[in-house]
Short mmCIF file of C-alpha atoms in Angstrom, two decimals:
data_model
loop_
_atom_site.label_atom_id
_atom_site.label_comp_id
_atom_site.label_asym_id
_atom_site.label_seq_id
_atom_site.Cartn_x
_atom_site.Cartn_y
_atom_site.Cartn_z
CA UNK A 1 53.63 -66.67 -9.50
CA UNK A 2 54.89 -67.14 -13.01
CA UNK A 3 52.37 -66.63 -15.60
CA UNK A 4 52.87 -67.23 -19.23
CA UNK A 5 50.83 -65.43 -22.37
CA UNK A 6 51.00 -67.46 -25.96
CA UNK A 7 50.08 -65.17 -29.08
CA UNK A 8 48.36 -65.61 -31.43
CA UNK A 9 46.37 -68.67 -29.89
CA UNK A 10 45.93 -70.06 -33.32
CA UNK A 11 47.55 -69.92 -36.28
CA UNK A 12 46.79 -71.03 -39.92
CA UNK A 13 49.29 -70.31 -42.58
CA UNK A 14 49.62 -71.80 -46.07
CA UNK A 15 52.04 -74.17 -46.72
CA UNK A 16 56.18 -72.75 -47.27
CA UNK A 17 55.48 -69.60 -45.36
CA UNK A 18 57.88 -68.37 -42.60
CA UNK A 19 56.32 -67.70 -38.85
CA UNK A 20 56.92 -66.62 -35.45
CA UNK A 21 55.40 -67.75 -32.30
CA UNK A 22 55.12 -65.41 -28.95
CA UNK A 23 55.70 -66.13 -25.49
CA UNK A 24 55.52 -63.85 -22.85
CA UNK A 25 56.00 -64.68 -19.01
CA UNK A 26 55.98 -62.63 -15.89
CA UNK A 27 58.79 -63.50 -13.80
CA UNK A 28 61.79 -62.96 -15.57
CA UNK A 29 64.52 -64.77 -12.98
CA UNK A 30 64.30 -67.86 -15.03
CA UNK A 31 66.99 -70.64 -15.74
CA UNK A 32 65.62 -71.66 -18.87
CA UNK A 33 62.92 -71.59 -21.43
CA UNK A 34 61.50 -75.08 -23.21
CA UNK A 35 59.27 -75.00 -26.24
CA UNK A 36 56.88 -78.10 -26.92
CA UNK A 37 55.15 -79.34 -29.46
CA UNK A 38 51.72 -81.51 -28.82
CA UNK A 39 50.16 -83.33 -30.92
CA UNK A 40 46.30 -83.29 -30.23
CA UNK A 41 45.70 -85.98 -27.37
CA UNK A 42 49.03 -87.10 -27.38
CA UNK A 43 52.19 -85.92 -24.48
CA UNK A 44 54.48 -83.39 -25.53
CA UNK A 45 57.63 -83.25 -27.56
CA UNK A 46 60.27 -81.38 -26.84
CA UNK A 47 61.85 -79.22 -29.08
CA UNK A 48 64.06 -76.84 -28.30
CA UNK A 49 65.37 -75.44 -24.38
CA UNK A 50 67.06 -72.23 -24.16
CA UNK A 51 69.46 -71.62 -21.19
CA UNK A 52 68.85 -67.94 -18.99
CA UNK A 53 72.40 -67.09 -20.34
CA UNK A 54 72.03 -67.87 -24.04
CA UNK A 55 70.31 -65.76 -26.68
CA UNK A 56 68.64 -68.28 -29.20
CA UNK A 57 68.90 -72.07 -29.98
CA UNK A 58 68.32 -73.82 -33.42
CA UNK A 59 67.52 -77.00 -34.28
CA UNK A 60 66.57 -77.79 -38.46
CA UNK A 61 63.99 -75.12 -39.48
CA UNK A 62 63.33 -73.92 -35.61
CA UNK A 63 64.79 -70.97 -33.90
CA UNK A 64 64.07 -69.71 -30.72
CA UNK A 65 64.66 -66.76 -28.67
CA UNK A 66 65.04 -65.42 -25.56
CA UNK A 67 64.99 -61.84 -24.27
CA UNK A 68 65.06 -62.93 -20.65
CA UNK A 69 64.71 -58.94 -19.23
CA UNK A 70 62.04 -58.37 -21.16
CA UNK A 71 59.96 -61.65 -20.42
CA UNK A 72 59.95 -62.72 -23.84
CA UNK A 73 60.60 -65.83 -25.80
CA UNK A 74 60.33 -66.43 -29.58
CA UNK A 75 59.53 -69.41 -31.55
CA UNK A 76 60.47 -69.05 -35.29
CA UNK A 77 59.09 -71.78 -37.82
CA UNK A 78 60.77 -71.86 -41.65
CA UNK A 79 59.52 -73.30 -44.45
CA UNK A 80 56.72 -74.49 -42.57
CA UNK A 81 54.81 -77.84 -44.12
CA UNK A 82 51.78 -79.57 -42.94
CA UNK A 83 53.78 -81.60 -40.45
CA UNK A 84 53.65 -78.72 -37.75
CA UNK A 85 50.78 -78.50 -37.47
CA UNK A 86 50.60 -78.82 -33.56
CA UNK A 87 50.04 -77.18 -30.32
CA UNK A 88 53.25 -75.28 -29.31
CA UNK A 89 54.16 -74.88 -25.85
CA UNK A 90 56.18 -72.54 -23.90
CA UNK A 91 57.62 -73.27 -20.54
CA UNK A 92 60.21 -71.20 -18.74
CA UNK A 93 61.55 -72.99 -15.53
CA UNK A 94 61.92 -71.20 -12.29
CA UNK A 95 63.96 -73.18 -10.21
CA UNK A 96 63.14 -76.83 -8.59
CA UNK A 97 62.33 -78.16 -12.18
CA UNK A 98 59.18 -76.27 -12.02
CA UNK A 99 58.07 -75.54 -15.23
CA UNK A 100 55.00 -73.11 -16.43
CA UNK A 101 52.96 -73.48 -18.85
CA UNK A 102 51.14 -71.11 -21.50
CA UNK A 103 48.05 -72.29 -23.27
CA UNK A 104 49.64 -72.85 -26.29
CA UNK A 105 49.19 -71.54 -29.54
CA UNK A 106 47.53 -74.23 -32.42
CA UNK A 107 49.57 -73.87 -35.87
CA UNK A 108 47.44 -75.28 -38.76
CA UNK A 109 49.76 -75.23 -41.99
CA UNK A 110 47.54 -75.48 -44.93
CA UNK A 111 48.77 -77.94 -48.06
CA UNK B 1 67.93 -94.92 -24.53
CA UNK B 2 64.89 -93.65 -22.23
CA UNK B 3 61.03 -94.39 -22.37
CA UNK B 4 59.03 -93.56 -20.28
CA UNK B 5 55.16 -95.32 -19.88
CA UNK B 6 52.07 -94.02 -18.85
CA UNK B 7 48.88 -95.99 -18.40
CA UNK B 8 46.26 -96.33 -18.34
CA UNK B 9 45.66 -93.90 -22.11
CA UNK B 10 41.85 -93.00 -21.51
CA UNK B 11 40.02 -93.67 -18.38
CA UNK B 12 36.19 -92.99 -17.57
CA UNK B 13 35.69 -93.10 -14.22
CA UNK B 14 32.61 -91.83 -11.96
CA UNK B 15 32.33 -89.21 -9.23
CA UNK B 16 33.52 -90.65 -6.05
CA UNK B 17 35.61 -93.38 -7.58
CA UNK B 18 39.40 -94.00 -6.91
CA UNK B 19 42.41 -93.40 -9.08
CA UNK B 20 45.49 -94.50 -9.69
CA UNK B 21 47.37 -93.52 -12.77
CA UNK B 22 50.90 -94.93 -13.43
CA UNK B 23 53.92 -93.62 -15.21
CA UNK B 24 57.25 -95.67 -15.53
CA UNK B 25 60.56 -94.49 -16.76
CA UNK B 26 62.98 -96.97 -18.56
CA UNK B 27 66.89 -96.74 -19.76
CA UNK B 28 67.90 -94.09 -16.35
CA UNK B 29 68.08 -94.42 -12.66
CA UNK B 30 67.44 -91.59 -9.99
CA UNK B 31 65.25 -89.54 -12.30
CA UNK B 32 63.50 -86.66 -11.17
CA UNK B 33 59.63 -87.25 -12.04
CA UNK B 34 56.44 -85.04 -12.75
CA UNK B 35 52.87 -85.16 -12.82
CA UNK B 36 51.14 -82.41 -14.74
CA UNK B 37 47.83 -82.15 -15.50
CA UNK B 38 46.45 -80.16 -18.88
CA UNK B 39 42.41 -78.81 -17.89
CA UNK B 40 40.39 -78.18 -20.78
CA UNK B 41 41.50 -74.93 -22.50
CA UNK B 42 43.94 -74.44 -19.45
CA UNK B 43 47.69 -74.64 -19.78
CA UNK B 44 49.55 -77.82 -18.12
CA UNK B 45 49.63 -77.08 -14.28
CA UNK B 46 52.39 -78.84 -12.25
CA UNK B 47 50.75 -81.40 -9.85
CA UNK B 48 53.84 -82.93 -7.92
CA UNK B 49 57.24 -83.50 -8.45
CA UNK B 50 59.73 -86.16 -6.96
CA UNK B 51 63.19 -86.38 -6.58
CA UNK B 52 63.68 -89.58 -4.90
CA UNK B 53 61.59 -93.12 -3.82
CA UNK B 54 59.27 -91.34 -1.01
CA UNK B 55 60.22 -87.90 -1.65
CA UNK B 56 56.85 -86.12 -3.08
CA UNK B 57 56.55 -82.67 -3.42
CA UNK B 58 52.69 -81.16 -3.96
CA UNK B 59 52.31 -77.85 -5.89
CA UNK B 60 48.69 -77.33 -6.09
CA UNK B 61 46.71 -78.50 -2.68
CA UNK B 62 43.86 -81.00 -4.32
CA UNK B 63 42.51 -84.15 -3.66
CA UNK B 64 44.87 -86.40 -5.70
CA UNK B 65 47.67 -87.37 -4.06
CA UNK B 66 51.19 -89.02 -5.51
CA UNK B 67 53.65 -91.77 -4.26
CA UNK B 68 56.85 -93.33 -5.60
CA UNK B 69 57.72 -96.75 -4.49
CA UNK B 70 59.97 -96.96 -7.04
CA UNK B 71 63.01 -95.04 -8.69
CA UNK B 72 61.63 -94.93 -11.68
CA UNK B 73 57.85 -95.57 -10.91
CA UNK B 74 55.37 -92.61 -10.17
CA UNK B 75 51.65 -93.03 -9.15
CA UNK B 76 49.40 -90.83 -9.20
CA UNK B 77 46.12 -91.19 -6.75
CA UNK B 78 42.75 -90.13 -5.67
CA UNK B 79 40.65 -91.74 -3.04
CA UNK B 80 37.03 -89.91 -4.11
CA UNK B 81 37.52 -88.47 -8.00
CA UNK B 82 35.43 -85.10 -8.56
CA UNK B 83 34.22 -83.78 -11.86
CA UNK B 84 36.97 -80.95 -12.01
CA UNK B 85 39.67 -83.70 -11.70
CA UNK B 86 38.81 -84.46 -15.68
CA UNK B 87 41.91 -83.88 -17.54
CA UNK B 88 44.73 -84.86 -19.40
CA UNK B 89 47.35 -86.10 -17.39
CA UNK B 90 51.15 -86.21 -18.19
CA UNK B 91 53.54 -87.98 -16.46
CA UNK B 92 57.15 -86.44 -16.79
CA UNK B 93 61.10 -87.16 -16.32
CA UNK B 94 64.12 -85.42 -16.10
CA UNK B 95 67.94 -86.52 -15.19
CA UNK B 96 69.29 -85.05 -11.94
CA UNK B 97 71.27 -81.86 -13.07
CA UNK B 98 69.76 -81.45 -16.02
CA UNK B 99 67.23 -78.84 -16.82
CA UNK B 100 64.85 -80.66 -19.97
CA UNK B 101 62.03 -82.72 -19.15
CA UNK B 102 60.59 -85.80 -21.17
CA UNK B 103 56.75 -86.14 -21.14
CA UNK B 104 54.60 -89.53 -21.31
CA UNK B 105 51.92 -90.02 -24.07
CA UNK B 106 49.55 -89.19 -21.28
CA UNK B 107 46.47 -90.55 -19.57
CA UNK B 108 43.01 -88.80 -20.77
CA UNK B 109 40.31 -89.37 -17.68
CA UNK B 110 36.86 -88.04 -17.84
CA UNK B 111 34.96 -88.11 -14.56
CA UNK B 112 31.37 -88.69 -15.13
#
């Protein structure tokens, strides 16, 4: 069964600083990787999905990548502001939509 | 462009009692749906999926149980709620042959 390992499981950087999130899973026959974002007692927001063939994705300040061999996914932040400050996800999928879950790690970006 | 519903958004119910949460997707047709539920300081587990009206498929054995009378309309059930089933509960979609899911604002129930 998949398991999935978020570090650090919280986070709290000053405001303007670059970071990386980890993700580590298990089971590395995966078709793709999803990173979240919750907000606290709300659903989740998608934010980037990285497909088992591709390296990284980027979307504005986010970048994420994927090692797949090595069971590894990163989550990189710039220029963060005190708008992340979330819960961040990861999910790889193996097969039938099935998606797994980490814990999360909880970014506080200090103004 | 899609929505997708979920309510009740908090809940208090006691032991014993019966559930039924509802999710509700708007702007696709034949979506594939999702329950998860998020346990205090656990990640989101995967309750049931559904690919079809009457097509559920369980993923942890429990006592909630899930139903889909409608393409776009998932309910999730218990007939006797425990303490354990307290959670956060996320209802989710995604289009058939496509790999990113969309979650619902979810449904926070506390069992008492």
């Amino acid at each position: 069964k998949q398991e999935v390992t978020q570090i650090p499981a919280a986070l709290s950087v000053p405001e303007g600083e670059n970071l990386v999130l980890n993700c580590s899973f298990t089971d590395s026959a995966i078709y793709n990787l999803q990173w979240f974002r919750q907000d606290p007692g709300k659903g989740l927001t998608s934010l980037l999905l990285i497909q088992s063939s591709q390296r990284e994705q980027t979307s504005g300040r986010l970048n994420a990548s994927l090692d797949k061999s090595s069971g590894r996914s990163t989550l990189y932040i710039a220029a963060s502001q005190p708008g992340d400050s979330a819960t961040y996800l990861c999910a790889p999928e193996t097969g039938a939509n099935n998606l797994f879950f980490g814990t999360g790690t909880r970014l506080t970006v200090i103004p | 462009s899609q929505t997708i519903h979920q309510w009740p958004a908090t809940l208090v119910q006691p032991v014993g009692s019966p559930l039924s949460l509802e999710c509700t997707v708007e702007g696709t047709s034949n979506p594939n749906l999702y329950w998860y539920r998020q346990a205090a300081g656990r990640g989101l587990q995967l309750l049931f999926y559904s690919v079809g009206i009457g097509q559920i498929s369980s993923e942890v054995p429990q006592n909630l149980s899930a139903s889909r009378p409608q393409d776009r309309q998932f309910i999730l059930s218990s007939k006797k709620l425990l303490l354990s089933d307290s959670g956060f509960y996320l209802c989710a979609w995604s289009a058939v042959l496509a790999n990113e899911q969309y979650f619902g604002p979810g449904t926070r129930l506390t069992v008492t």
